[in-house]
mmCIF file of C-alpha atoms in Angstrom:
data_model
loop_
_atom_site.group_PDB
_atom_site.id
_atom_site.type_symbol
_atom_site.label_atom_id
_atom_site.label_comp_id
_atom_site.label_asym_id
_atom_site.label_seq_id
_atom_site.Cartn_x
_atom_site.Cartn_y
_atom_site.Cartn_z
ATOM 1 C CA UNK N 17 22.382 10.403 11.262
ATOM 2 C CA UNK N 18 22.036 7.845 13.999
ATOM 3 C CA UNK N 19 20.311 4.500 14.078
ATOM 4 C CA UNK N 20 16.748 5.610 14.853
ATOM 5 C CA UNK N 21 17.039 8.397 11.531
ATOM 6 C CA UNK N 22 18.069 5.497 9.668
ATOM 7 C CA UNK N 23 15.097 3.187 11.399
ATOM 8 C CA UNK N 24 12.926 6.245 10.619
ATOM 9 C CA UNK N 25 14.320 6.932 6.689
ATOM 10 C CA UNK N 26 13.726 3.421 6.018
ATOM 11 C CA UNK N 27 9.963 3.217 7.145
ATOM 12 C CA UNK N 28 9.078 6.262 5.215
ATOM 13 C CA UNK N 29 10.769 4.342 1.821
ATOM 14 C CA UNK N 30 8.620 1.272 2.865
ATOM 15 C CA UNK N 31 5.441 3.795 3.063
ATOM 16 C CA UNK N 32 6.006 5.552 -0.360
ATOM 17 C CA UNK N 33 7.160 2.176 -2.126
ATOM 18 C CA UNK N 34 3.609 0.961 -0.780
ATOM 19 C CA UNK N 35 1.833 3.523 -1.700
ATOM 20 C CA UNK N 36 3.211 2.888 -5.684
ATOM 21 C CA UNK N 37 2.623 -0.693 -6.031
ATOM 22 C CA UNK N 38 -0.830 -0.279 -4.352
ATOM 23 C CA UNK N 39 -1.642 2.367 -7.216
ATOM 24 C CA UNK N 40 -0.067 -0.101 -9.650
ATOM 25 C CA UNK N 41 -2.108 -3.235 -8.504
ATOM 26 C CA UNK N 42 -5.442 -0.215 -8.855
ATOM 27 C CA UNK N 43 -4.187 0.573 -12.294
ATOM 28 C CA UNK N 44 -3.528 -2.739 -13.515
ATOM 29 C CA UNK N 45 -6.851 -4.073 -11.887
ATOM 30 C CA UNK N 46 -8.802 -1.494 -14.038
ATOM 31 C CA UNK N 47 -7.667 -2.415 -17.536
ATOM 32 C CA UNK N 48 -8.418 -5.961 -16.677
ATOM 33 C CA UNK N 49 -10.726 -7.772 -13.946
ATOM 34 C CA UNK N 50 -12.195 -4.855 -12.689
ATOM 35 C CA UNK N 51 -12.756 -3.059 -16.122
ATOM 36 C CA UNK N 52 -16.630 -2.859 -15.060
ATOM 37 C CA UNK N 53 -15.994 -1.221 -11.811
ATOM 38 C CA UNK N 54 -13.622 1.248 -13.642
ATOM 39 C CA UNK N 55 -15.928 2.209 -16.112
ATOM 40 C CA UNK N 56 -18.766 3.229 -13.275
ATOM 41 C CA UNK N 57 -16.459 5.734 -12.310
ATOM 42 C CA UNK N 58 -16.171 9.205 -14.333
ATOM 43 C CA UNK N 59 -12.706 11.231 -15.298
ATOM 44 C CA UNK N 60 -11.347 12.356 -12.214
ATOM 45 C CA UNK N 61 -13.665 10.856 -9.535
ATOM 46 C CA UNK N 62 -12.797 9.817 -6.010
ATOM 47 C CA UNK N 63 -12.505 6.299 -5.323
ATOM 48 C CA UNK N 64 -10.638 4.678 -2.208
ATOM 49 C CA UNK N 65 -9.405 1.446 -2.917
ATOM 50 C CA UNK N 66 -8.665 -1.061 0.581
ATOM 51 C CA UNK N 67 -6.093 -3.849 -0.117
ATOM 52 C CA UNK N 68 -9.018 -6.296 0.788
ATOM 53 C CA UNK N 69 -10.907 -4.998 -2.217
ATOM 54 C CA UNK N 70 -8.431 -7.265 -4.278
ATOM 55 C CA UNK N 71 -8.329 -9.958 -1.908
ATOM 56 C CA UNK N 72 -10.198 -12.216 -4.483
ATOM 57 C CA UNK N 73 -9.170 -10.979 -7.452
ATOM 58 C CA UNK N 74 -8.157 -14.089 -10.101
ATOM 59 C CA UNK N 75 -5.760 -12.062 -12.659
ATOM 60 C CA UNK N 76 -2.334 -13.525 -11.340
ATOM 61 C CA UNK N 77 -0.829 -10.127 -11.938
ATOM 62 C CA UNK N 78 -3.066 -8.748 -9.613
ATOM 63 C CA UNK N 79 -2.321 -11.231 -7.023
ATOM 64 C CA UNK N 80 1.306 -10.694 -7.081
ATOM 65 C CA UNK N 81 1.025 -7.168 -6.084
ATOM 66 C CA UNK N 82 -1.549 -7.425 -4.161
ATOM 67 C CA UNK N 83 1.331 -10.459 -1.596
ATOM 68 C CA UNK N 84 3.804 -7.524 -2.388
ATOM 69 C CA UNK N 85 1.591 -4.942 -0.942
ATOM 70 C CA UNK N 86 0.101 -7.295 1.908
ATOM 71 C CA UNK N 87 3.435 -7.572 2.932
ATOM 72 C CA UNK N 88 4.466 -4.082 3.086
ATOM 73 C CA UNK N 89 1.775 -3.431 5.329
ATOM 74 C CA UNK N 90 2.926 -6.158 7.920
ATOM 75 C CA UNK N 91 6.731 -4.899 7.795
ATOM 76 C CA UNK N 92 5.364 -1.704 8.683
ATOM 77 C CA UNK N 93 2.880 -2.811 11.808
ATOM 78 C CA UNK N 94 5.874 -4.586 12.665
ATOM 79 C CA UNK N 95 8.559 -1.803 12.476
ATOM 80 C CA UNK N 96 5.654 0.540 14.855
ATOM 81 C CA UNK N 97 5.183 -2.089 17.193
ATOM 82 C CA UNK N 98 9.628 -2.472 17.466
ATOM 83 C CA UNK N 99 9.385 1.239 17.657
ATOM 84 C CA UNK N 100 6.918 3.013 18.325
ATOM 85 C CA UNK N 101 5.140 5.839 16.822
ATOM 86 C CA UNK N 102 7.001 8.609 18.617
ATOM 87 C CA UNK N 103 10.199 7.055 17.358
ATOM 88 C CA UNK N 104 9.022 7.024 14.041
ATOM 89 C CA UNK N 105 7.459 10.754 14.405
ATOM 90 C CA UNK N 106 4.313 9.327 12.831
ATOM 91 C CA UNK N 107 2.330 10.693 16.098
ATOM 92 C CA UNK N 108 -0.986 7.901 14.518
ATOM 93 C CA UNK N 109 -0.489 9.746 10.872
ATOM 94 C CA UNK N 110 0.218 6.192 9.581
#
């Protein structure tokens, strides 16, 4: 593998890790500070959260996870700026 292949692989790993951390953030929030919101949804019902939905959370665990998610989003944006979408083979699927 060459340098660009390794950069692309690192970007993909970063994206997967961000999804996992964000999922963990949602799961923590739904059994604590956001429990009332969770109770509005039926089992299997889908709602797409944004990281900004948790910006004003008071739970320090949610805040910590939010910090990590935002840092990963910044890292992804910087990698796209440095390498370009085409070099990461994303073609706008970001």
